[in-house]
mmCIF file with all atom_site columns, C-alpha atoms in Angstrom:
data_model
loop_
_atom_site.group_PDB
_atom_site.id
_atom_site.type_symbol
_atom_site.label_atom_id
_atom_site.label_alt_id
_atom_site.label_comp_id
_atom_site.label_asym_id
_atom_site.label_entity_id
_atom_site.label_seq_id
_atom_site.pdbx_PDB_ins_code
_atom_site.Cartn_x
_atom_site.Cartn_y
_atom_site.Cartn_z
_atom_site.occupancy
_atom_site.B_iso_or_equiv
_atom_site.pdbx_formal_charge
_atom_site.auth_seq_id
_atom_site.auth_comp_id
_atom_site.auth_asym_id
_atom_site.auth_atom_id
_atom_site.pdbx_PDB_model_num
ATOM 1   C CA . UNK A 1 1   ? 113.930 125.738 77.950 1.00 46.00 ? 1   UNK A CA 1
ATOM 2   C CA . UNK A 1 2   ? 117.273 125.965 76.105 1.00 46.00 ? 2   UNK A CA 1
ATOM 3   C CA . UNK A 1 3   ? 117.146 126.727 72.372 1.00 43.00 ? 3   UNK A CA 1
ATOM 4   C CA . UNK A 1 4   ? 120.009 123.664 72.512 1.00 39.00 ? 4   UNK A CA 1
ATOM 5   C CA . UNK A 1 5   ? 117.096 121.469 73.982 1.00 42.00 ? 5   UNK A CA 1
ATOM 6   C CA . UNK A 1 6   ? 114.607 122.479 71.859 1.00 43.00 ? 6   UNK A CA 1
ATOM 7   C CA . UNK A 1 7   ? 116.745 122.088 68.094 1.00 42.00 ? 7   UNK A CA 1
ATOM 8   C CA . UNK A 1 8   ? 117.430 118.646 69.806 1.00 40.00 ? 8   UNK A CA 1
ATOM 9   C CA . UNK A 1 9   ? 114.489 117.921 70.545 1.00 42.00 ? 9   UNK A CA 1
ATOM 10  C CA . UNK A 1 10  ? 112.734 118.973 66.700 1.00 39.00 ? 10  UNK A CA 1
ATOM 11  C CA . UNK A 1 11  ? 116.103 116.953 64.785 1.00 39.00 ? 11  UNK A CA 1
ATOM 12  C CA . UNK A 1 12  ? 114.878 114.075 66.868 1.00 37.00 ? 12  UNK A CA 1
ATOM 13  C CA . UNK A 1 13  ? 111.172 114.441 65.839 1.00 38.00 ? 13  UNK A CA 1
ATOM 14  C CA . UNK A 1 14  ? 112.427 115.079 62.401 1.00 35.00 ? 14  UNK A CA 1
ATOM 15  C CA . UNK A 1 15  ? 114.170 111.259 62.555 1.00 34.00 ? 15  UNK A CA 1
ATOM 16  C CA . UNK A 1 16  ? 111.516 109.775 64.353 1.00 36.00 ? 16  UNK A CA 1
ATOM 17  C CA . UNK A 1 17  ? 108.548 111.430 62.058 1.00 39.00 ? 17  UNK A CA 1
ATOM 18  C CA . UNK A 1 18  ? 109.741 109.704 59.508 1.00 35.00 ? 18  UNK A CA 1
ATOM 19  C CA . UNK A 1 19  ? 109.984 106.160 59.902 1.00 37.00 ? 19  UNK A CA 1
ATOM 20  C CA . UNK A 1 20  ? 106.614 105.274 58.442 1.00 36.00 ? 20  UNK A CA 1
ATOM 21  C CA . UNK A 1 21  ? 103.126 104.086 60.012 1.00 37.00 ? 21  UNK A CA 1
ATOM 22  C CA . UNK A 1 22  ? 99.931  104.852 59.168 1.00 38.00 ? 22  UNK A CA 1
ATOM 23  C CA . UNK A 1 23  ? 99.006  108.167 60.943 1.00 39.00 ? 23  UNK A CA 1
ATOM 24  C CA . UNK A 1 24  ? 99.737  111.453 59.031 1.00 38.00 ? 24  UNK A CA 1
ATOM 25  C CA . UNK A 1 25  ? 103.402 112.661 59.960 1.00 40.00 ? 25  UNK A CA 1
ATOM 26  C CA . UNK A 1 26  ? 101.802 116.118 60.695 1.00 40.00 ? 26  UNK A CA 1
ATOM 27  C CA . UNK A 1 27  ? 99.322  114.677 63.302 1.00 39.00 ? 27  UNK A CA 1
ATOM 28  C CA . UNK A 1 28  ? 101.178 112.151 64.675 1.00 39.00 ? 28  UNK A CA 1
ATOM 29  C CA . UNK A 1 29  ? 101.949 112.360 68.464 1.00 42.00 ? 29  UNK A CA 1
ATOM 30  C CA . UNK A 1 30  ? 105.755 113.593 68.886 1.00 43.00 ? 30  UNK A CA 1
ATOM 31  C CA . UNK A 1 31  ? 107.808 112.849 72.351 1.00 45.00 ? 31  UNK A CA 1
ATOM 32  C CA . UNK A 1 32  ? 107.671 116.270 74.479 1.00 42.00 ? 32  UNK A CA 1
ATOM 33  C CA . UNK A 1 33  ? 110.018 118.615 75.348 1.00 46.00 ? 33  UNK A CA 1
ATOM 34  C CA . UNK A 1 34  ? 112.162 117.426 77.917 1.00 47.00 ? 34  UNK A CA 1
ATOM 35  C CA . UNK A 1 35  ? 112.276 120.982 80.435 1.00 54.00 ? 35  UNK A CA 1
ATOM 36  C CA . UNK A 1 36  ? 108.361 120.746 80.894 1.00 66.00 ? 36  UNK A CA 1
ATOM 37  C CA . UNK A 1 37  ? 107.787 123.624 82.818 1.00 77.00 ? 37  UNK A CA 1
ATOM 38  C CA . UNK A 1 38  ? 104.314 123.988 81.396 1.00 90.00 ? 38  UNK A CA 1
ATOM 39  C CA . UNK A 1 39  ? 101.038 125.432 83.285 1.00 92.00 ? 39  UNK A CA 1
ATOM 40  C CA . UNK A 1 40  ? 97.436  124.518 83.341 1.00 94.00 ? 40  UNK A CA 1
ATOM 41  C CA . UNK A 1 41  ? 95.744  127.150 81.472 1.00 96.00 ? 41  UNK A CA 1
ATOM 42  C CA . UNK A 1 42  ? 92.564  126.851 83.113 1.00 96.00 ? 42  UNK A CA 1
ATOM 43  C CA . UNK A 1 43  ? 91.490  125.893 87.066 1.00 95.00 ? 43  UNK A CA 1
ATOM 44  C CA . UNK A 1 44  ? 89.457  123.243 85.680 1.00 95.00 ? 44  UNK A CA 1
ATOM 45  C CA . UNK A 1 45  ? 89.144  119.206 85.133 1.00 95.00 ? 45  UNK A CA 1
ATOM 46  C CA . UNK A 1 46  ? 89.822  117.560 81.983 1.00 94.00 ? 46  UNK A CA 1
ATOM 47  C CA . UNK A 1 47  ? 87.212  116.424 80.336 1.00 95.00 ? 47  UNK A CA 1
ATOM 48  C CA . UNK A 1 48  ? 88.661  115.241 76.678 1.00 93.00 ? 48  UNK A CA 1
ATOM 49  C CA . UNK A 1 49  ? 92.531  114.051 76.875 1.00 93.00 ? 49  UNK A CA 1
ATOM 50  C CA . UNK A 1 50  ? 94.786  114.019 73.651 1.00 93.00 ? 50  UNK A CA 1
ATOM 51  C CA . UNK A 1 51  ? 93.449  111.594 71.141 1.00 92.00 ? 51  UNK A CA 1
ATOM 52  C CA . UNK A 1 52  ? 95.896  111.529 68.185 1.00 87.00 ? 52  UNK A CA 1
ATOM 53  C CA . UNK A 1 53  ? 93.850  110.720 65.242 1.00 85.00 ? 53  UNK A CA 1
ATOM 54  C CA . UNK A 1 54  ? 94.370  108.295 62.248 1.00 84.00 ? 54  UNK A CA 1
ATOM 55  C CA . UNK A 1 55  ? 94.892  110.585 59.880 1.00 82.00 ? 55  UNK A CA 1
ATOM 56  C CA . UNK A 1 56  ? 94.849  114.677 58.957 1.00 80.00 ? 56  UNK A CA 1
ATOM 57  C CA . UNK A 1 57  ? 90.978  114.648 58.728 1.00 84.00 ? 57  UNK A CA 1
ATOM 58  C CA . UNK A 1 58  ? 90.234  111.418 61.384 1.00 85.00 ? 58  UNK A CA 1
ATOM 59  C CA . UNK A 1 59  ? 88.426  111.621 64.208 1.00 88.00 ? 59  UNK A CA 1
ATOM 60  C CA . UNK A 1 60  ? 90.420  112.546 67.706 1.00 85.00 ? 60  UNK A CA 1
ATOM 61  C CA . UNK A 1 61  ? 91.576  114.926 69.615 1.00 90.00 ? 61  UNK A CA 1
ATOM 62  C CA . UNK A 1 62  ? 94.477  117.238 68.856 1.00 92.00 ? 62  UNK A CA 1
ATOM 63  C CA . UNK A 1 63  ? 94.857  118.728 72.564 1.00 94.00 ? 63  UNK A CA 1
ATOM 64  C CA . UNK A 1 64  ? 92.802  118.760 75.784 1.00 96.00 ? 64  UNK A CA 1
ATOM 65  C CA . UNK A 1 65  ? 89.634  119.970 76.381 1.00 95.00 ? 65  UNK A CA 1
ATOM 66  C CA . UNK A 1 66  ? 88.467  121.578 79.699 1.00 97.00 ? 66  UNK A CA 1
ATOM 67  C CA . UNK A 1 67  ? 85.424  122.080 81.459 1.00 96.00 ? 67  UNK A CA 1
ATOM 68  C CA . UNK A 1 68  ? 85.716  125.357 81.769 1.00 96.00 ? 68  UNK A CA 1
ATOM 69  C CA . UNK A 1 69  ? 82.348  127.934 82.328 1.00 93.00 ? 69  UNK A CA 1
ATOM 70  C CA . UNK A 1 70  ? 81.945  130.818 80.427 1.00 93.00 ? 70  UNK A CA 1
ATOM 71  C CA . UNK A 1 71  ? 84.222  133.385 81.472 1.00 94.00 ? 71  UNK A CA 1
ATOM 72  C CA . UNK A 1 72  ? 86.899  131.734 83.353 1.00 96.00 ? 72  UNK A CA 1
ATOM 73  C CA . UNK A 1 73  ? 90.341  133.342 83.350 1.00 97.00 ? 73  UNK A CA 1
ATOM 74  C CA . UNK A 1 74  ? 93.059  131.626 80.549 1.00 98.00 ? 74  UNK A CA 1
ATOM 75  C CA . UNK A 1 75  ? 96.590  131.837 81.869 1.00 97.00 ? 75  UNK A CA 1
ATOM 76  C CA . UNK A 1 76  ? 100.242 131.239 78.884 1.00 97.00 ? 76  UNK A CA 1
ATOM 77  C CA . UNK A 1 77  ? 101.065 127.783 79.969 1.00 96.00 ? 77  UNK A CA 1
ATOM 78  C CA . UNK A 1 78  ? 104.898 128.921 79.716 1.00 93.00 ? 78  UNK A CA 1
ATOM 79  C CA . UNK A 1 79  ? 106.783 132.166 78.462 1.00 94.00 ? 79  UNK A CA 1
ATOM 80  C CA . UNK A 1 80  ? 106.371 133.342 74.937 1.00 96.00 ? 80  UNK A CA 1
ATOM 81  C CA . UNK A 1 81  ? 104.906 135.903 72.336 1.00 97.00 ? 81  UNK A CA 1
ATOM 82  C CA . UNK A 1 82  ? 101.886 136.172 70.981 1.00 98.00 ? 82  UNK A CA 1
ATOM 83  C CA . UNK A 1 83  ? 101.904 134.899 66.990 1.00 97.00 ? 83  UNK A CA 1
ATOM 84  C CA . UNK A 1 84  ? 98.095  135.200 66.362 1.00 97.00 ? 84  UNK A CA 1
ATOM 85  C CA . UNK A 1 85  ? 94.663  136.415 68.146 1.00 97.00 ? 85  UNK A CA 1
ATOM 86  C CA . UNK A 1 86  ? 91.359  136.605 66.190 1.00 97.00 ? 86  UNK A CA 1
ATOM 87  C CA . UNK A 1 87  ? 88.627  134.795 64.877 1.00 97.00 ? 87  UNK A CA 1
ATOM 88  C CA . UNK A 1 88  ? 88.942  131.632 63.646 1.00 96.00 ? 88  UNK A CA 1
ATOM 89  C CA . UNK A 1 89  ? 84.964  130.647 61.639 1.00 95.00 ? 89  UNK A CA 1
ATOM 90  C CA . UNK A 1 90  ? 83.693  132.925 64.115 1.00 94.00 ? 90  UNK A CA 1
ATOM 91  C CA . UNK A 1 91  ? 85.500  131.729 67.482 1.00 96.00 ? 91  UNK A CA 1
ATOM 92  C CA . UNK A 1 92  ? 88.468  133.412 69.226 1.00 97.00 ? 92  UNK A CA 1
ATOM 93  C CA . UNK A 1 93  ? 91.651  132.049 69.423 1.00 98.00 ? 93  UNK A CA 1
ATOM 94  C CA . UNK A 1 94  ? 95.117  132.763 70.360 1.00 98.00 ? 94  UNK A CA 1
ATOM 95  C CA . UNK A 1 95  ? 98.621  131.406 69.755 1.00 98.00 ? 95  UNK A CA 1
ATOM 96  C CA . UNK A 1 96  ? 101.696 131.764 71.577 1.00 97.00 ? 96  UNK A CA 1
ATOM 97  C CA . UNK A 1 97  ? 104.941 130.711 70.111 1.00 96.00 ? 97  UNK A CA 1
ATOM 98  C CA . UNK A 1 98  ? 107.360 129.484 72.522 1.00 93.00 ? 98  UNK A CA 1
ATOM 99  C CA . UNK A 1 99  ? 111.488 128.623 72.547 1.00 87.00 ? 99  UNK A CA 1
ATOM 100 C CA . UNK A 1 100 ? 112.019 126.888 69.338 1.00 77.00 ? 100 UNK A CA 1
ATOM 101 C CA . UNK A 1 101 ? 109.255 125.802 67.087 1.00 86.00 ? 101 UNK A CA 1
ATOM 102 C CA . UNK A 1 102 ? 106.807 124.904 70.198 1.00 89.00 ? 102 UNK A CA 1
ATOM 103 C CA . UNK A 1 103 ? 103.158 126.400 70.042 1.00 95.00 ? 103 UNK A CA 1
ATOM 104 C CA . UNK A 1 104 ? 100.003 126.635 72.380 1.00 96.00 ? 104 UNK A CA 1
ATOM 105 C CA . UNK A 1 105 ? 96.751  127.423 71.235 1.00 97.00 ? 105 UNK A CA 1
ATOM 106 C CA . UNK A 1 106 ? 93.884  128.560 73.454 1.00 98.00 ? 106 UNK A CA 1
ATOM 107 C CA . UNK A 1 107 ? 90.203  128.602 72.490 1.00 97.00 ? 107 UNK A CA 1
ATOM 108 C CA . UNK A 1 108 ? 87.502  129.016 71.749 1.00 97.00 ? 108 UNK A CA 1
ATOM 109 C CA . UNK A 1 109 ? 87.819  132.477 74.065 1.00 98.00 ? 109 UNK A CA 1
ATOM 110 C CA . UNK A 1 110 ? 84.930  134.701 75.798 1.00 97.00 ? 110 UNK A CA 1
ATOM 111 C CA . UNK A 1 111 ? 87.845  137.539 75.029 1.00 97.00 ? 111 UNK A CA 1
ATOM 112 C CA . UNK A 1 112 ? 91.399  137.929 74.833 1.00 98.00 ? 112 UNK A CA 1
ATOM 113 C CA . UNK A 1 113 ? 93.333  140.407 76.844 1.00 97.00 ? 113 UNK A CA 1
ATOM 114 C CA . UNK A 1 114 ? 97.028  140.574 74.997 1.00 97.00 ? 114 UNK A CA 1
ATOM 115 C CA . UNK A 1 115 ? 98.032  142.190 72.105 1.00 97.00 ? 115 UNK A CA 1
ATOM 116 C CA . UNK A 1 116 ? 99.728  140.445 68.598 1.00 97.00 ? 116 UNK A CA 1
ATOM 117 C CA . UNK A 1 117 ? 103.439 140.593 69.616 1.00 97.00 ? 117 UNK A CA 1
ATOM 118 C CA . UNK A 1 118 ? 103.283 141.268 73.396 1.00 97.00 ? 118 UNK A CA 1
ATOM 119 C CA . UNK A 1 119 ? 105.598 139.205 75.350 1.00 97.00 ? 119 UNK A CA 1
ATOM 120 C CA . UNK A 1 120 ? 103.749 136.828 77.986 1.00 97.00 ? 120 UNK A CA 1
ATOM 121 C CA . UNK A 1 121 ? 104.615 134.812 81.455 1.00 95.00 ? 121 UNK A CA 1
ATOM 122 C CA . UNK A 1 122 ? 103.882 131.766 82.142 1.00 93.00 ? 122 UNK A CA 1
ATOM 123 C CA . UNK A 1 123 ? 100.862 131.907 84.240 1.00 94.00 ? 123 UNK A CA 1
ATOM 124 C CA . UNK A 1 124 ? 100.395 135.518 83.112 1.00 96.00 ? 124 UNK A CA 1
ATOM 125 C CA . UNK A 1 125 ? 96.505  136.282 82.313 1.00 97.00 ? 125 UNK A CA 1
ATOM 126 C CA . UNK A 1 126 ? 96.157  136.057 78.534 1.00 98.00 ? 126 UNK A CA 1
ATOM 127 C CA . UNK A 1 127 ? 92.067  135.955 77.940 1.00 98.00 ? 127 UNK A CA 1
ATOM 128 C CA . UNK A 1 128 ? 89.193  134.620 79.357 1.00 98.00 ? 128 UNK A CA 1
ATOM 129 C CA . UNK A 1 129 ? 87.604  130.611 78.239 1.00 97.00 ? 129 UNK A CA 1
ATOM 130 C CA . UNK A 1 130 ? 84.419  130.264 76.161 1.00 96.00 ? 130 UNK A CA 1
ATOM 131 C CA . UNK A 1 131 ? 82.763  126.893 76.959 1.00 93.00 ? 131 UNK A CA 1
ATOM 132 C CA . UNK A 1 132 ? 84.593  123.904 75.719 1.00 94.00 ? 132 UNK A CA 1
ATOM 133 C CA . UNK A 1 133 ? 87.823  125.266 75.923 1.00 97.00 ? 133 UNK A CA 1
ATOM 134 C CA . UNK A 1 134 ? 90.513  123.554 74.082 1.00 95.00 ? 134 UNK A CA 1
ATOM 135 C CA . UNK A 1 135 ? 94.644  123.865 74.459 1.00 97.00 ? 135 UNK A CA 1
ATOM 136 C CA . UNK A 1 136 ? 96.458  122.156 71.571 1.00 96.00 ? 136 UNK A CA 1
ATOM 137 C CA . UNK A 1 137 ? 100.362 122.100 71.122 1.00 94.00 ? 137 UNK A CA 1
ATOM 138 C CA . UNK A 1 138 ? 102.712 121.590 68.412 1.00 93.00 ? 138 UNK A CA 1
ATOM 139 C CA . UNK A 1 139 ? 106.279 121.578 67.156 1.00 91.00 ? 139 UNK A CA 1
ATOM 140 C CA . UNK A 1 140 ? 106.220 123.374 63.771 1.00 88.00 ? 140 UNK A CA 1
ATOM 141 C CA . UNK A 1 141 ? 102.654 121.666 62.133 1.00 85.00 ? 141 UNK A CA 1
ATOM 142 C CA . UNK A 1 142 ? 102.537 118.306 64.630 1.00 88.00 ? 142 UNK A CA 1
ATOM 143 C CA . UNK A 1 143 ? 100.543 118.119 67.391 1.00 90.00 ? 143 UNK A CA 1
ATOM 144 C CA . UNK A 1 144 ? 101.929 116.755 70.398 1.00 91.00 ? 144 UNK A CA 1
ATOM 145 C CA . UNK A 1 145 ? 100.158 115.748 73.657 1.00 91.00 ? 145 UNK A CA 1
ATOM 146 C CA . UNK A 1 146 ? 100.382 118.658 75.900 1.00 92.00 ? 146 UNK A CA 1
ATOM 147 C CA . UNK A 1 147 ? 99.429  116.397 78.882 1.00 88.00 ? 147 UNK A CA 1
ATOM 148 C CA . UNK A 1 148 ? 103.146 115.193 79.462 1.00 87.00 ? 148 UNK A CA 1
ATOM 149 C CA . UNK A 1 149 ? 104.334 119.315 79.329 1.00 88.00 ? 149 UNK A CA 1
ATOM 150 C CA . UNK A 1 150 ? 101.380 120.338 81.964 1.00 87.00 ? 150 UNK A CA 1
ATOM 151 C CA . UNK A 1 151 ? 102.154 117.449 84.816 1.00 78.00 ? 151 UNK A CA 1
ATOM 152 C CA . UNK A 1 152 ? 105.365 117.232 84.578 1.00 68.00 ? 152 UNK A CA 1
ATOM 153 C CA . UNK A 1 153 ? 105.968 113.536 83.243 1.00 67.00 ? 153 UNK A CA 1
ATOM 154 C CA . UNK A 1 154 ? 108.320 114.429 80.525 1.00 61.00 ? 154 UNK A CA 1
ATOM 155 C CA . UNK A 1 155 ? 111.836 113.520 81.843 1.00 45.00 ? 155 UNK A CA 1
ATOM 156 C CA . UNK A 1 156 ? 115.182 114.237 80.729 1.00 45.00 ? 156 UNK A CA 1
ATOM 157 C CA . UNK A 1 157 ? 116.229 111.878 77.386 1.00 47.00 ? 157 UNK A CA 1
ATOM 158 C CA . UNK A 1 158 ? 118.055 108.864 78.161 1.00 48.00 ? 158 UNK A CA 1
ATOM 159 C CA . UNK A 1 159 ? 120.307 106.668 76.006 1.00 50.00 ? 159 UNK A CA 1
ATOM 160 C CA . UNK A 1 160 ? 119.800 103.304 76.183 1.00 51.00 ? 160 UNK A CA 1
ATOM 161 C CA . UNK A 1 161 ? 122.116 101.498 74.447 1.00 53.00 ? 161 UNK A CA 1
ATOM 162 C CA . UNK A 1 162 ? 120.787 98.814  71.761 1.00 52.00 ? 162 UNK A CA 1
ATOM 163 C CA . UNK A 1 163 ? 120.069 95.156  72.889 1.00 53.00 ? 163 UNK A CA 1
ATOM 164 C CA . UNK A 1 164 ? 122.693 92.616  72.426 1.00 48.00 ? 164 UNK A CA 1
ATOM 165 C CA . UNK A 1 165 ? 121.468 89.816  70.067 1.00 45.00 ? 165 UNK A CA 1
ATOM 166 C CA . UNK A 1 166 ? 122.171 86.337  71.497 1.00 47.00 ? 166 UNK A CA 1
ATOM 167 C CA . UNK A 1 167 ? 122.092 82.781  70.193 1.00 47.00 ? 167 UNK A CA 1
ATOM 168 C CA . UNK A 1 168 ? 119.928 81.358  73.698 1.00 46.00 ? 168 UNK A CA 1
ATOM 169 C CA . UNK A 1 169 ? 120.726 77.694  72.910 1.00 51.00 ? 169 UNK A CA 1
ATOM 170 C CA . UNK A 1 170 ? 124.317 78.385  72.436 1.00 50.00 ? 170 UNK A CA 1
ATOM 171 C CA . UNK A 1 171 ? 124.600 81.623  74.106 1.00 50.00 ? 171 UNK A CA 1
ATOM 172 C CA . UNK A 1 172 ? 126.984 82.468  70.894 1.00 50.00 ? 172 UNK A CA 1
ATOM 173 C CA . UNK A 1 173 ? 126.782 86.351  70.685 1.00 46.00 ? 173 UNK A CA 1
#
C-alpha cells in the first residue's frame, strides 16, 4: 500500500473521527484501507466478528476471534516490522506495524517465532495461536474492522458528488 494511500486514508479518518456520536473516537470503527491486500492469520473459522463497542470500556469486540486449537501456526496478515512481542497480564502477544499508522495484533500466542524489529511477509510464519486467538487492527489508537482488509471488500474511494436539493412540487432547484 502506498504511503500516499495510507496519509489519505488517516487525514480522512482524522475528518470523519470527529464529527461527533456517541462511541469513543478511539474505538470507533474507521473505513479501511483501500489496497486490502490483507491475509488470514490463521486456517480457521470465525467465531467472534468485529463488534465496535459503545464506548472505551463497553462491551464488544475490537477484532476477530478464531477458533483456532492450541498450537496452530499464525501467519503477518501483510508486510511489516515487528513493534512489540511479550507478555501482556501473562499472555503473549505481538504487533506488527504496517505502511503508515496501520497495526495488527496477534494473540493470545502458544509462542512467537520473530524477533522485536525483524522485517516480516505477508503470510510469513510469525508464532503459533493459543486458544481463542484474537487479531485486532488499528490506525494510530482506533480500531478498525479487519474483516473488510482480510476478504477483500474494501474498494477503491469514490467521490460522489453531493445531492442536489429540489423543491418536488415546483421542481425549483
Amino acid at each position: 500500500m502506498s504511503r500516499l494511500l495510507v496519509s489519505a486514508l488517516v487525514a480522512l479518518i482524522v475528518v470523519l473521527g470527529t464529527g461527533g456520536g456517541s462511541a469513543s473516537p478511539a474505538l470507533a470503527q474507521a473505513a479501511p484501507p483501500t489496497d486490502c491486500g490483507w491475509r488470514p492469520p490463521v486456517d480457521a473459522p470465525v467465531v467472534d466478528p468485529f463488534r465496535p463497542p459503545e464506548g472505551p470500556y463497553g462491551a464488544g469486540n475490537r477484532g476477530i476471534e478464531y477458533g483456532v486449537t492450541d498450537g496452530a501456526p499464525v501467519r503477518a496478515v501483510a508486510d511489516g516490522r515487528v513493534g512489540f512481542r511479550g507478555p501482556v497480564a501473562g499472555r503473549l502477544y505481538l504487533v506488527v506495524h504496517h505502511d503508515g499508522d496501520l497495526r495488527s495484533t496477534y494473540g493470545p500466542l502458544a509462542s512467537i517465532d520473530v524477533l522485536r524489529g525483524a522485517t516480516v511477509a505477508a503470510g510469513a510464519p510469525v508464532a503459533t495461536a493459543a486458544v481463542g486467538f484474537h487479531l485486532t487492527a488499528r490506525i494510530g489508537e482506533r480500531y478498525i474492522d479487519p474483516g473488510p482488509l482480510l476478504d477483500g471488500t474494501c474498494g477503491p474511494p469514490r467521490l460522489v458528488p453531493p445531492t442536489r436539493l429540489i423543491d418536488r412540487p415546483t421542481g425549483i432547484r
